Every structure is written in C-alpha cells, then in structure tokens.
Coordinates of C-alpha atoms in Angstrom, one line a residue:
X1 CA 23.8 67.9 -56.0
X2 CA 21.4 67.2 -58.5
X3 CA 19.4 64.3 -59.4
X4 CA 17.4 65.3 -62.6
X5 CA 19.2 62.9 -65.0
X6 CA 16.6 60.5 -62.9
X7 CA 14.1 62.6 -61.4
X8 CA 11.9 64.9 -62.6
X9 CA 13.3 68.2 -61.4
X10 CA 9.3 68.5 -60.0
X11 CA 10.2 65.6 -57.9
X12 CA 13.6 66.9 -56.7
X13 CA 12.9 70.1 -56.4
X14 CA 9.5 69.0 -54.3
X15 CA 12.0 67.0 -52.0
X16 CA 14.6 70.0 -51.8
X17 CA 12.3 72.5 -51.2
X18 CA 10.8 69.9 -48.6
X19 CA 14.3 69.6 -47.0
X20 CA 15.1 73.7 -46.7
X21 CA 12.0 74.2 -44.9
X22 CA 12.3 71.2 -42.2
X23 CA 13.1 73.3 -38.9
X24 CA 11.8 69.9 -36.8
X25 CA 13.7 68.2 -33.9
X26 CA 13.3 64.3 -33.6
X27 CA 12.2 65.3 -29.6
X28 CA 9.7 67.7 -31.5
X29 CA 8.1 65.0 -33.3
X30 CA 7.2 63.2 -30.9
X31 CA 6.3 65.8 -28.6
X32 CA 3.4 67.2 -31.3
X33 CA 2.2 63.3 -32.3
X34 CA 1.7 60.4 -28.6
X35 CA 1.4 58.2 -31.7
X36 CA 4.3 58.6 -34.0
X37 CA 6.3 55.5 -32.7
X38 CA 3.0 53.2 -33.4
X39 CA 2.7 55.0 -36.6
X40 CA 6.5 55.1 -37.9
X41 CA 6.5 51.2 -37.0
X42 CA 6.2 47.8 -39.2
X43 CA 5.9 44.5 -38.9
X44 CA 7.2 41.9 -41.1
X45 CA 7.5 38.1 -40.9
X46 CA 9.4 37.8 -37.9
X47 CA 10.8 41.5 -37.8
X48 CA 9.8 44.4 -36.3
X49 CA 11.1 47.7 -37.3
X50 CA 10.7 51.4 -35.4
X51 CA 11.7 53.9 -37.7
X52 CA 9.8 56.6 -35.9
X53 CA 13.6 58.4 -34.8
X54 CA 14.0 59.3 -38.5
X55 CA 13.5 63.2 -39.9
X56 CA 10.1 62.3 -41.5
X57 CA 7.2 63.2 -41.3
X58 CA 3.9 62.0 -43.8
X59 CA 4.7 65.0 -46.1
X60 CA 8.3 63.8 -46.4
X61 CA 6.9 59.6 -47.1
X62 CA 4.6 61.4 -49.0
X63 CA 7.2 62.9 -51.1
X64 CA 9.6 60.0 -51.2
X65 CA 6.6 57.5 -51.9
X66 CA 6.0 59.8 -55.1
X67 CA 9.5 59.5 -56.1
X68 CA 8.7 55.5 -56.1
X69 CA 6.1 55.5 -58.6
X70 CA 8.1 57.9 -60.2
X71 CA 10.6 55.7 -60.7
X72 CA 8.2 52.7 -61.5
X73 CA 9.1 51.0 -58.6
X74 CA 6.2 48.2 -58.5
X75 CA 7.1 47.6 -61.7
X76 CA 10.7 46.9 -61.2
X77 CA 10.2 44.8 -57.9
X78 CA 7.6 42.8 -59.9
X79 CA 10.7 42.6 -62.7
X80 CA 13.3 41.1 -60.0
X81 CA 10.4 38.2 -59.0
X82 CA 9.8 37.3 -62.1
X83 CA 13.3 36.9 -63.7
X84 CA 13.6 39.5 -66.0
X85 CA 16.9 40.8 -67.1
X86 CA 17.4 43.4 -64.1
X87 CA 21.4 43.2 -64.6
X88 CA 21.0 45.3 -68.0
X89 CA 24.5 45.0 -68.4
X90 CA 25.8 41.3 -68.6
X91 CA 22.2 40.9 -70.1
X92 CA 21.0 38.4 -67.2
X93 CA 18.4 38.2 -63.9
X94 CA 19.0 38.6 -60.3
X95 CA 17.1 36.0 -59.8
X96 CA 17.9 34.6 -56.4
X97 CA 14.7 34.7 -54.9
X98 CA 13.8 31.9 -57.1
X99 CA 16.5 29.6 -54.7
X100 CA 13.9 30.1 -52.0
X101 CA 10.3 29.6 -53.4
X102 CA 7.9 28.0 -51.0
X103 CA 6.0 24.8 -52.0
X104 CA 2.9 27.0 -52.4
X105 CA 4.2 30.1 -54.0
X106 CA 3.4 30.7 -57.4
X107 CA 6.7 29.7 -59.8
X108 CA 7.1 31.9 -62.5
X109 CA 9.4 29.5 -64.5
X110 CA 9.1 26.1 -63.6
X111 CA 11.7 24.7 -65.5
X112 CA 14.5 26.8 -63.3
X113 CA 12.6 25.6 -60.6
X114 CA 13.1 22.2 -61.3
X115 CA 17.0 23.1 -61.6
X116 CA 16.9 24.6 -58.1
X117 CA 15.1 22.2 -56.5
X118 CA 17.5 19.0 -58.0
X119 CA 20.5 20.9 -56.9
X120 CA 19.0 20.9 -53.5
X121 CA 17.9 17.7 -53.3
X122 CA 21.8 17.1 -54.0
X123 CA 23.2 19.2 -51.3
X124 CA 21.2 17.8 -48.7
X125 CA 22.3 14.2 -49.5
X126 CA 25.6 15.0 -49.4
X127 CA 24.8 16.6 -46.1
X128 CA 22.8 13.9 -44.6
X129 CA 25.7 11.5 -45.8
X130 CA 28.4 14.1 -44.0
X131 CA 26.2 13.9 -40.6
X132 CA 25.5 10.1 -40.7
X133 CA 29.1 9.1 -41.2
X134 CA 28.7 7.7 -44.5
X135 CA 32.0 10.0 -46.2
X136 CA 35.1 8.6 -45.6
X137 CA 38.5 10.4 -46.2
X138 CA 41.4 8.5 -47.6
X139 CA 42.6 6.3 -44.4
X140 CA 39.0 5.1 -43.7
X141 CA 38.0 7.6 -41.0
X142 CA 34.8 10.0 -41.2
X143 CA 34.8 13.2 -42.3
X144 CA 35.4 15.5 -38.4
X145 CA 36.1 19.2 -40.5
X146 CA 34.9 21.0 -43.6
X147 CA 36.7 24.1 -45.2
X148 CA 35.1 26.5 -47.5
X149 CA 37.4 28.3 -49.5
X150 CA 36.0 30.9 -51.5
X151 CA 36.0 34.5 -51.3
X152 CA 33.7 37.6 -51.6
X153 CA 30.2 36.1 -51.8
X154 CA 31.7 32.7 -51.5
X155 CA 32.4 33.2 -48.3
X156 CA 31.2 36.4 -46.4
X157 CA 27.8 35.3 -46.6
X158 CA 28.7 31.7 -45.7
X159 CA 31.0 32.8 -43.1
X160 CA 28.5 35.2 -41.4
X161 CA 25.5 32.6 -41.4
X162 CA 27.2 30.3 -39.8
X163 CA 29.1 32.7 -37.2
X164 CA 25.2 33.7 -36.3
X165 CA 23.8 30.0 -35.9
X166 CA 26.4 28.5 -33.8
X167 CA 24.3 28.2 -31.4
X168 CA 22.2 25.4 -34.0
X169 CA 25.6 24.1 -35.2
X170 CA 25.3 20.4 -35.5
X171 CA 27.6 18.0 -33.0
X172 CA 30.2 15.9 -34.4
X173 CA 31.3 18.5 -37.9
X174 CA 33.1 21.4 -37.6
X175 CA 33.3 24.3 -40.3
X176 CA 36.0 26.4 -41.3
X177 CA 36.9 29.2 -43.4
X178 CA 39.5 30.3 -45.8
X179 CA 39.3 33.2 -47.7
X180 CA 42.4 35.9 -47.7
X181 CA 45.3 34.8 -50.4
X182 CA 48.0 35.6 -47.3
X183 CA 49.2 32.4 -46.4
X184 CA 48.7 32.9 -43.2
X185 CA 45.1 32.3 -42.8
X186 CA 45.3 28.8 -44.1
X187 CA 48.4 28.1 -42.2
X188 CA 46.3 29.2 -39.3
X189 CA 43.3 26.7 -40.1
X190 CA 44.7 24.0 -41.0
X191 CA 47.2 23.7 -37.8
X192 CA 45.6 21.2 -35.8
X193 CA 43.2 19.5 -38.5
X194 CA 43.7 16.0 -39.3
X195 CA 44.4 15.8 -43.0
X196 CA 42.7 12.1 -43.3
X197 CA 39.1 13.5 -41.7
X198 CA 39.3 16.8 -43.5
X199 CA 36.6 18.1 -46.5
X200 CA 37.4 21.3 -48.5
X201 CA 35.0 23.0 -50.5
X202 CA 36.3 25.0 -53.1
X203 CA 33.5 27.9 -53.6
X204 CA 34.2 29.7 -57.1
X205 CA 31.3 30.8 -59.3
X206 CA 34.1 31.2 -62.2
X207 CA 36.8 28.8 -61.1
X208 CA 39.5 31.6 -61.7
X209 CA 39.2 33.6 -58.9
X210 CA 42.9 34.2 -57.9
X211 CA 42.7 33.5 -54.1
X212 CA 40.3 30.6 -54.1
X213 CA 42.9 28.5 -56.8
X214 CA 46.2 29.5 -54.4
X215 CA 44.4 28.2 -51.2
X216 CA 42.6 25.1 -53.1
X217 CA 46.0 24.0 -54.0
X218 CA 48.0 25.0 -51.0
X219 CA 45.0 22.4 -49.2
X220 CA 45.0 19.7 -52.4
X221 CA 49.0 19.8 -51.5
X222 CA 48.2 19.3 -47.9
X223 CA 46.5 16.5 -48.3
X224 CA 49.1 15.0 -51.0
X225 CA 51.6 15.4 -48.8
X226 CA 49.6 13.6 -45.6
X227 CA 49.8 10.6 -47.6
X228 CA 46.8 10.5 -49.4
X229 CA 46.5 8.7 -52.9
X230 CA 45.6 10.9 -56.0
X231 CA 42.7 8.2 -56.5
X232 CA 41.2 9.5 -53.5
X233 CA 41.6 13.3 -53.6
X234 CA 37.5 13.0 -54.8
X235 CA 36.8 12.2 -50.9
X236 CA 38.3 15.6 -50.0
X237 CA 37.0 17.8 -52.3
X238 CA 33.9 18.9 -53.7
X239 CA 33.0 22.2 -55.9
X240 CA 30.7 24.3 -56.2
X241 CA 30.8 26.7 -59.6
X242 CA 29.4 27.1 -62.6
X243 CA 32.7 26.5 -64.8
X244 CA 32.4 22.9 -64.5
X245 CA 34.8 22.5 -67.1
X246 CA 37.8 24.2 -64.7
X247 CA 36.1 22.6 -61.5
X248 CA 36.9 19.5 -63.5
X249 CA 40.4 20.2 -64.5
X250 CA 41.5 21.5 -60.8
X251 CA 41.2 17.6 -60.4
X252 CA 37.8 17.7 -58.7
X253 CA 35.8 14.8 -59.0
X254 CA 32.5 15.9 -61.5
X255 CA 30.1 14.0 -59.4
X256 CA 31.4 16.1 -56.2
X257 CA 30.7 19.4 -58.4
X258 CA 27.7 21.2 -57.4
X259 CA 26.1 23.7 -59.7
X260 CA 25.1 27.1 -59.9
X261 CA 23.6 29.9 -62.4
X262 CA 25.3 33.0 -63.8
X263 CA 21.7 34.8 -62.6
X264 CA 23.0 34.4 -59.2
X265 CA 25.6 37.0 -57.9
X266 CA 28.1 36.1 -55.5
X267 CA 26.8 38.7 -52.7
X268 CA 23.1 36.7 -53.3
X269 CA 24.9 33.3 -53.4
X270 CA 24.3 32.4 -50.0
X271 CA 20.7 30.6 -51.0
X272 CA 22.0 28.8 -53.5
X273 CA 24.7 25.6 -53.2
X274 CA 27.4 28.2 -52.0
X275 CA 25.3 27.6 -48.5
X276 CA 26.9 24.3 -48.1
X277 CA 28.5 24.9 -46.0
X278 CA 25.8 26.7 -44.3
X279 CA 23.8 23.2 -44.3
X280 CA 26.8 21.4 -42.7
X281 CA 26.7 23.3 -40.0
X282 CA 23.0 23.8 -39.3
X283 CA 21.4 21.1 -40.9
X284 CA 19.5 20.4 -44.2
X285 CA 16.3 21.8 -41.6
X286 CA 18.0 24.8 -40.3
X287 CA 19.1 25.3 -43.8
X288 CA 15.3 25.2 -44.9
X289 CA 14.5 27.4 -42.3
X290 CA 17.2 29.9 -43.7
X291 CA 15.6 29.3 -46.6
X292 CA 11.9 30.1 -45.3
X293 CA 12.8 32.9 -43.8
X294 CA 13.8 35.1 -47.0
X295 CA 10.7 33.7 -48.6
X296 CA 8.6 35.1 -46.0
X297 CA 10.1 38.5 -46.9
X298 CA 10.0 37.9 -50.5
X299 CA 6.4 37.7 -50.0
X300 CA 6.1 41.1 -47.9
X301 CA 8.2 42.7 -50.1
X302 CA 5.9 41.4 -53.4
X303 CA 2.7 42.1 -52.0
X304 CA 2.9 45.1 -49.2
X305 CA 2.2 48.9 -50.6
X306 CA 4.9 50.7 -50.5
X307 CA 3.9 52.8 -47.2
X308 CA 4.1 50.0 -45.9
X309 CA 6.7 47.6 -47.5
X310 CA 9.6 47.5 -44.7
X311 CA 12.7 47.1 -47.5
X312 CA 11.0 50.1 -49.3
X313 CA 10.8 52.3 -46.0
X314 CA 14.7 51.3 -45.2
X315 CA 15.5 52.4 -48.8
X316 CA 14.1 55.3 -48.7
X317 CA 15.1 56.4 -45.1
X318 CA 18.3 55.8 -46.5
X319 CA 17.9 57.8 -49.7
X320 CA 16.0 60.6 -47.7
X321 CA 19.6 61.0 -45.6
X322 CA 22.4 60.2 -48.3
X323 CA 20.5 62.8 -51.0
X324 CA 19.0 65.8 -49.1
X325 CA 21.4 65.3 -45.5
X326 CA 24.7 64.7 -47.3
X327 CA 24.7 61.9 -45.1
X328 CA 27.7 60.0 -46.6
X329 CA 28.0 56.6 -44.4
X330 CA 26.0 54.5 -42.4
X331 CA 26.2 52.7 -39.2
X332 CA 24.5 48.6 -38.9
X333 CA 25.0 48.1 -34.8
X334 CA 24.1 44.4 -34.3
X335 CA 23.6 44.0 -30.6
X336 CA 24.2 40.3 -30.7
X337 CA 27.6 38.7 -30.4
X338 CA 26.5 35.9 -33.0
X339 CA 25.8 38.8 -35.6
X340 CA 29.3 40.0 -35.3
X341 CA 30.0 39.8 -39.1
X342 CA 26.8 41.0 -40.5
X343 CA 28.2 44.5 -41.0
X344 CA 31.1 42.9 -43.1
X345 CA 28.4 40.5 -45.1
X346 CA 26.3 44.5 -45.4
X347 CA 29.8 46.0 -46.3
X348 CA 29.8 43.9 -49.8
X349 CA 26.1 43.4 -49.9
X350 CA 25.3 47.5 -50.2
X351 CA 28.6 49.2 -51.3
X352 CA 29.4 46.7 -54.4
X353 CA 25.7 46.3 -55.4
X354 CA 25.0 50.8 -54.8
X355 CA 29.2 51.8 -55.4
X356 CA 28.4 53.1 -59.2
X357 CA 29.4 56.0 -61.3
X358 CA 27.3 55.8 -63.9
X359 CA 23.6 54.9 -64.1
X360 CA 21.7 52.1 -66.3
X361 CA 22.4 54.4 -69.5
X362 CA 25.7 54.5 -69.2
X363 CA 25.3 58.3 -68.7
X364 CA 28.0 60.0 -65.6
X365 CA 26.1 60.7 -62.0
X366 CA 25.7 63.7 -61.0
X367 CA 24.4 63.0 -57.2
X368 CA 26.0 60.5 -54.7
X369 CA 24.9 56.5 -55.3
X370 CA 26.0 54.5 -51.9
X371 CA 27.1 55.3 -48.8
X372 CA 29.9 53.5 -46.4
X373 CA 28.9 50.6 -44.5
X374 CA 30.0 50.1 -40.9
X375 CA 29.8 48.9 -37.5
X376 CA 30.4 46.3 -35.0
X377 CA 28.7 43.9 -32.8
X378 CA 27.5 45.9 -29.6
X379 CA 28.0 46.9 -26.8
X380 CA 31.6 46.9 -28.0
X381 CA 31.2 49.9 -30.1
X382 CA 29.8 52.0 -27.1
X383 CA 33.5 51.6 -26.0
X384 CA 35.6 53.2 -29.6
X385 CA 33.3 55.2 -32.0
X386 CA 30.0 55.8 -30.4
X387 CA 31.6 59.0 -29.0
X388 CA 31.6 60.2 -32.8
X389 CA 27.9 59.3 -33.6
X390 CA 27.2 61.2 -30.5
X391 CA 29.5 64.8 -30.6
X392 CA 30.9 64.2 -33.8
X393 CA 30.4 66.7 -36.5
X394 CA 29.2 64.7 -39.1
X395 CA 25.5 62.7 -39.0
X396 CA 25.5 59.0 -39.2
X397 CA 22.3 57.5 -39.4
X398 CA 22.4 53.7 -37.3
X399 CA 20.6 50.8 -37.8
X400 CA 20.4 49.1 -34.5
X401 CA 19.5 45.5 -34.5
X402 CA 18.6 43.5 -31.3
X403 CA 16.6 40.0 -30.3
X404 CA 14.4 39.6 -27.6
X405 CA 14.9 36.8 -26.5
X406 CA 18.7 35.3 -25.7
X407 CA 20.0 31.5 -27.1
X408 CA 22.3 31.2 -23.8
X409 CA 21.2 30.9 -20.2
X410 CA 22.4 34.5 -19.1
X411 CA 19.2 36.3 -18.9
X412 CA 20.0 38.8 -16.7
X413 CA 22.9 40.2 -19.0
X414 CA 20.9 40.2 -21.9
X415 CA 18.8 42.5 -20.2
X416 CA 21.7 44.4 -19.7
X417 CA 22.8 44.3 -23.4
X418 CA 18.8 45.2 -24.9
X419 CA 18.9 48.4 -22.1
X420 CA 22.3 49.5 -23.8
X421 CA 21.0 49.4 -27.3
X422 CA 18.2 51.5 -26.2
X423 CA 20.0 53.7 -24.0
X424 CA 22.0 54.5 -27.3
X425 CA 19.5 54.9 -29.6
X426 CA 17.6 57.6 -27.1
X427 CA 20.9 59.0 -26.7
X428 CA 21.2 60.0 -30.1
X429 CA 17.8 61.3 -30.6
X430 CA 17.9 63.3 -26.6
X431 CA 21.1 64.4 -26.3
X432 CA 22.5 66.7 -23.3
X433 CA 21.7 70.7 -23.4
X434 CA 24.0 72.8 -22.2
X435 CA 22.0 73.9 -19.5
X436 CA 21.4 70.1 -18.2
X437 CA 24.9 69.5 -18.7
X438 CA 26.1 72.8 -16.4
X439 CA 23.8 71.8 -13.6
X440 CA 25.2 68.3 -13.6
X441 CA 28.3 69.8 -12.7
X442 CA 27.5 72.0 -10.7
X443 CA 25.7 69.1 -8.2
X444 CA 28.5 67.2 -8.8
X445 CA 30.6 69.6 -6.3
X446 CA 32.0 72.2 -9.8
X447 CA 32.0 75.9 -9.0
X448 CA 29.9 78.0 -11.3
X449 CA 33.4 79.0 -13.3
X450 CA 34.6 75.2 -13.7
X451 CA 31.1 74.1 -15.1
X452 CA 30.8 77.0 -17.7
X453 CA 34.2 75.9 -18.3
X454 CA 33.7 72.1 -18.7
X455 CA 30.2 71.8 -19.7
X456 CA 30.6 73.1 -23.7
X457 CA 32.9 69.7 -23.7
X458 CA 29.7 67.5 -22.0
X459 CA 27.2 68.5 -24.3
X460 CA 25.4 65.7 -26.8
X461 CA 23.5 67.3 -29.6
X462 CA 21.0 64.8 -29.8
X463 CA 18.4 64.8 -33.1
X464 CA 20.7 62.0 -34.9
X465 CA 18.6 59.4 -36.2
X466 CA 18.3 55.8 -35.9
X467 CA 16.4 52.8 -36.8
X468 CA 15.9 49.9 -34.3
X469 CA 14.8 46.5 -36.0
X470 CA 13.8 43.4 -33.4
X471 CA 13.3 39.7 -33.5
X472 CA 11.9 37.7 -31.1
X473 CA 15.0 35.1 -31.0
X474 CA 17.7 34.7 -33.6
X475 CA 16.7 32.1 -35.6
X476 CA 17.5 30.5 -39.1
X477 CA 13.9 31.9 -40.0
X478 CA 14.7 35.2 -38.4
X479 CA 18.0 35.4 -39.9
X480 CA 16.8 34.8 -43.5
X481 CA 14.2 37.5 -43.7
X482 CA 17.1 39.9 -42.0
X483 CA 19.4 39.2 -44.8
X484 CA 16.4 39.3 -47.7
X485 CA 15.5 42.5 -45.7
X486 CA 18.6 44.2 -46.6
X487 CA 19.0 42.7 -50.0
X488 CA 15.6 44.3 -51.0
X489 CA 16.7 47.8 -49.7
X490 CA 19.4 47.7 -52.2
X491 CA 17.5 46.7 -54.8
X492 CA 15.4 49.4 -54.2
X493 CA 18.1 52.5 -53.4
X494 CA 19.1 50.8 -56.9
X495 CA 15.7 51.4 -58.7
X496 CA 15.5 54.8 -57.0
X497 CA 19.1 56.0 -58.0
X498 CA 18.3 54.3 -61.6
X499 CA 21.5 52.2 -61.3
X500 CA 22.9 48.4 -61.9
X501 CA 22.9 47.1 -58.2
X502 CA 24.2 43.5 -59.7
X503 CA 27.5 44.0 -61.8
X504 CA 30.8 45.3 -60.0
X505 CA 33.0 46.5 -62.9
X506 CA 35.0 48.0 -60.5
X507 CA 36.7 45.2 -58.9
X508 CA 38.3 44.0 -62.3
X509 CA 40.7 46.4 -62.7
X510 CA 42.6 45.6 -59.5
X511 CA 42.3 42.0 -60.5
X512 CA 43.9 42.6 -63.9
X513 CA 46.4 44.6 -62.5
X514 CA 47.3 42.3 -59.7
X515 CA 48.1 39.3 -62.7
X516 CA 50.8 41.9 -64.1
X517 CA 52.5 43.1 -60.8
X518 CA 52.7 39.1 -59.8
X519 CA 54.1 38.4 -62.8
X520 CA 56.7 41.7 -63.2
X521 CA 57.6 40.6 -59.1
X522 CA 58.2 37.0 -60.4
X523 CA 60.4 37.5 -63.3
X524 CA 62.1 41.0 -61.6
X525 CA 61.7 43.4 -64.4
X526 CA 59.6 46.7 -63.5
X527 CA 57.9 47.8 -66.5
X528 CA 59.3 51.5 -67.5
X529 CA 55.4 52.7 -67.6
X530 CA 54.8 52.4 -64.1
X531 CA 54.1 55.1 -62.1
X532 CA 56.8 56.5 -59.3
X533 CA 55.3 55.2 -56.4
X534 CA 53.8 52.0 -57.6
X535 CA 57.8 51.0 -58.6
X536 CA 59.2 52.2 -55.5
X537 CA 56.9 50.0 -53.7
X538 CA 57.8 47.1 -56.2
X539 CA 61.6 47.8 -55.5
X540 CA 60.9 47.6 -52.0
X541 CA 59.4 44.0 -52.6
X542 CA 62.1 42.7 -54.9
X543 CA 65.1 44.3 -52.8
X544 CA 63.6 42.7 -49.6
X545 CA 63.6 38.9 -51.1
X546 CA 67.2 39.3 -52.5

C-alpha cells in the first residue's frame, strides 16, 4: 500500500526502499552491536522501556524520525498541550491533559484550570464524606457499596484502574460495576447488596447513552422498590455528565451532578470526574497520585526529542510494523494479575481513537490506519495463544509489561512469573533451528528417522519482535504514566497517519440502528426494507417470545 496522500512519496519510498533491503535477524543485531539493548532502551518517569528486540536499526529511526518532522509532529504535540482544536471534526480539543496539571506546571488557560480544579475539589469532598461515614442512604445507615454504571470510557477506564489498585483499595467501601445492557450483569451485582447502604453513579457524558439509562433505572427501581422514599432517591445517586439538563430530569439531584467538558472523550475520561469512582476506591491521595503519574509523562512527552520521547518510539515501532511488515494486530501481555483488563481499556483506547477510513480531509485511505488490540494477563496466555506468536504464520509484535517488585508477600513466585515474561520474550526473538531441535530428539532416546520426522513440527522461527516495558512496583503513579504512555502513542500513530484519533463516527450507526430494531421487535412489524438475514434473525426473536 501506499501512503503518499500523507507522505511525501521521498519519505515512503526512503522507508520502502529501507524495508526491501533489511536482510537482518533480531539475533544478528545484537550479535554485530554488545550495546544495542543499552542503546534501544528509555527511561521515563517511573517506566522503563527495552525496545532493542525491534527490526530497527539507526537508519530505520533515522528514517521514521524524518517522517516525524515530516508530519510536523512537535508541532502537533505542542497543539494537544495547549488546547487547540485537534478534534478537527466536532471542532473541539483533546484536552485532557489539562485534568492533570501539576501545581508548578505552566497552565495554558487558567480559566479551564480553575474549572478543573473546582470540580476536583468537589469530588474529593464527596469522597472524604463517603470514607468518614458522613452519607447516609434512606434508612439512616452509611453508604457500604458504590456502583458505576456507565459504559465505554465510562467505565473501561474506571473499571481497569481500580481492578489494578486493589491492592490500595480503601477498607470499609466497596466498588462495583455495571456496564453491559444484558440484564444479567446487574442482576448479578446487585444480588447480595443492601439497597439502604447502596450509592450508584450514573457515568454518561451525554445522558442518552442507551445502556447507562436501562441499568440507571433498573437500579433507581431497585431502590424504589426496597422501600426507599422518592425524597430521598438524591442519597443514592449522583451523576456525572455534561447534559445536566437530562442528569436533572433522570430525577438526579443537581447538587449530586458532577461536571464534565465536551474536550474530554470518553476513552480519556478517566482523569476527569468519571474517576470517581476511581477515588472511592483508592482515595482522594491515590487518586492524586494517578493523577501525578500522567503528568509526569505529560512532561516527557512535551519536552523529550523525539529519539528519545518513549510514546514517540512506541508509535513509531508500531507504524514501522503495521505499514512496511503488514503487521495487522498487536499483542499488550501484562504480566500482572492486577492489570488483567488493561488490554480491554487498550482495545478502546487504540482501535476507536486509530479505526478510521478517511484522514483529517475527509479524503479515502489508501494504506492501513490501526491495528487489533489483544492479550491477556500472563502467564495465562503462555497456556492458549502463545503457540501462535511463536509458529504461527503471521507476525505479531508484543508489548510485554511487568513490575519488579510484587504488592503481595509471594516473592518467590513472582520470580517465577518475571522469568516467564522473559523466557517469552527471548523466545520470540531465539527461536529453535532445526538442527537444535533434531539433536534434542535424538538425546532424548528418537532414532535418526523419528527426529527428522518430528523435528519440522518442534521448530520456533524466532526473529518476532517485542517490546518489554518495567516498573519498579505498580503504583497509582506508575499506573498513570502507563496509561498517559499509551494515550500519547495514539496521538502520535494519529499525527503520523494524518487522521482524527478523537471522534468515532463509526459507532453511531449501530446505535441508530439498534433504536429502530428495538422499536420494530416492540411493536412486531418487520419493516419490508430489511435485508434477508437481518429479518430472519428478527423472526427468530419475535417467534421465540410468542
């Protein structure tokens, strides 16, 4: 494919002819250079990232980093910081970084400052009121269990934070989430909660999103129905949207609404007072923390050159695979049980912001924008797909992340767990030759026939590529510059593949067409337009329920 509707076909071609002549193995590279893995290696706040088991070289950065200025790349990172109107399409910023300035940083608008900063100092007196007992529910008793409900941003980034800081989870409050419109997952939560001690959160940036209004009623009826006056619904509930108008009409209280901005998208809500939740569970400190941690890589990101700007070098890693290797997906192995939902929270994060068709113009793509997003908490992968990354046919690159350190007492197997993730990541880059894997057999007890036989099946390529990023301990700090880490790359796959990483046209349809299905199931009448299989389905529905 070709790229020149953005590049220069200088730049492309450079990069393709680059490409056709690389003849180099990973083992190669480091064979010729006892330094690469120093060299291929950054530092960042309270990350460390080894990238030296990528295809590069300093003639392929060197290529890439040309692409960057290119593509006016300092410019448009400076753009993002600074609030200018980077989401060319609904004509707004991105501006979520400003939700995490540090006292000393340098604001670029004070006044939306001053709007951030009031918000907060809301949110953590509602917290601080949650955690000293001082929020009663309808009978008198204190509040023992929040739900969010929200979905999307509203609650994958939520959801995931608070999954990976359980082990900073505040005594005496417990969290829960709803998100799916299948009955089902409510049902699920709210078994076993006490209706009287019980806080929902109704997470909507609009206030209409379909499944957020179902569940927020199913739990307003829930509570209803426990008994509690209508009076006192406003100790149960609190909002967080910017539609305060609907927030206000759903019956919630508008002192219990807390605002946000329509220049922060859902997937980069997290900062902003959709981390209620977040602060519940944490703390109004951990929460900070979070907080400090995405400033810290704000920072690296505004100030480090490129060459040496860790979001920058993921991006282009990234773009160096999914343009000139046809690499088409990419694996994000967390080996930490606490960041088992990080690849979902990526999923969104990367394929809504990079899943477009056309670029800033308007004008049809003629080369692939993002990539699929997958993975699992490790080791548990090791045990169902690992076996493609390692003989399958098609390259994934991996992101492996890891701590150092453990939050739990079992030392020993978190040794075990850090010499799995780099077992696997020298696994892709060594592999097993045939020759190694014919001898293994044949001092395993094989005759010469059975190992020429069985060894074809036992050999590992090798020369896949992979990225290892470390922290010392999962923190809240360590945590926020992980997640602003992986927001930046986007923003700069985005800048590089000159598209909108901040709309998401794409998921409107479905919702549009979901309103007339509901409504053609409800009443019983299949409109005569509808394709074949989209009414046979609907029959199927309909003729079940009679």
């Amino acid at each position: 494919m070709d790229m020149e509707a953005s590049c220069t076909p200088t730049h492309w071609q450079a990069l393709t002819h680059h490409r056709q002549q690389w003849q180099k193995q990973l083992r190669q590279l480091f064979h010729d250079d006892s330094e690469r893995a120093g060299r291929y290696s950054l530092q960042a706040g309270p990350l460390f990232l080894d990238y030296s088991k990528s295809h590069l070289d300093d003639t392929t950065l060197q290529l890439l980093l040309n692409l960057c200025e290119h593509q006016q790349l300092d410019s448009a990172i400076t753009r993002l910081l600074h609030g200018a109107e980077v989401n060319n399409t609904e004509q707004r910023p991105a501006w979520h970084t400003a939700l995490r300035y540090r006292a000393n940083s340098v604001i670029p608008e004070p006044s939306v400052h001053a709007e951030v900063k009031a918000t907060q100092a809301k949110m953590r007196a509602f917290v601080e009121q949650l955690h000293n007992q001082q929020w009663n529910g309808f009978d008198g008793d204190t509040i023992t269990d929040v739900v969010n409900i929200g979905i999307g941003g509203s609650d994958l980034g939520p959801r995931m934070v608070c999954r990976a800081l359980s082990d900073y989870h505040r005594p005496g409050l417990k969290v829960h989430f709803v998100a799916n419109i299948d009955g089902a997952e409510i049902h699920q939560v709210l078994q076993g909660l006490n209706p009287a001690t019980t806080l929902f959160i109704v997470a909507s940036k609009s206030f209409t999103t379909l499944e957020t209004l179902e569940n927020s009623t199913t739990a307003r009826n829930w509570i209803l129905t426990a008994g509690c006056p209508e009076n006192q619904l406003r100790q149960h509930f609190v909002a967080i949207s910017t539609n305060i108008a609907k927030a206000t009409s759903f019956g919630i209280d508008p002192d219990n609404i807390f605002p946000m901005w329509d220049w922060v998208g859902g997937r980069y809500s997290l900062w902003s007072a959709i981390g209620l939740p977040i602060a519940l569970a944490i703390g109004w400190q951990g929460f900070e923390e979070l907080l400090n941690g995405a400033a810290t890589m704000d920072e690296h990101f505004a100030s480090a050159p490129a060459a040496d700007n860790m979001p920058v070098i993921l991006a282009l890693i990234t773009f160096w695979y999914s343009q000139f290797w046809q690499a088409r997906s990419q694996a994000v192995l967390p080996y930490c049980h606490q960041l088992q939902r990080f690849p979902d929270f990526l999923q969104q994060l990367d394929m809504e912001s990079l899943g477009k068709g056309v670029d800033r113009h308007g004008q049809p793509l003629a080369y692939h924008t993002g990539v699929t997003i997958w993975g699992t908490e490790e080791s548990n992968g090791q045990h169902s797909f690992h076996q493609l990354l390692h003989q399958g046919t098609q390259m994934v690159p991996v992101d492996f992340i890891a701590s150092l350190m453990p939050n739990h007492p079992h030392t020993h197997q978190h040794r075990e767990l850090l010499a799995c993730c780099l077992s696997q990541s020298q696994a892709l880059l060594d592999g097993k030759s045939l020759q190694v894997a014919t001898q293994e057999l044949l001092d395993g007890g094989k005759t010469a026939d059975e190992a020429a036989s069985l060894a074809p099946h036992k050999v590992i390529p090798g020369n896949r590529p992979s990225n290892t990023l470390l922290m010392e301990r999962l923190t809240p700090e360590a945590l926020g510059a992980l997640i602003a880490l992986y927001e930046h790359k986007v923003y700069v796959l985005s800048v590089l593949l000159d598209i909108n990483a901040f709309d998401q046209w794409g998921v409107e349809l479905g919702k549009q067409l979901g309103t007339r299905i509901d409504q053609a199931l409800q009443c019983g009448t299949l409109p005569e337009e509808w394709d074949g299989s989209t009414r046979q389905l609907a029959e199927k529905i309909l003729s079940a329920r009679d």
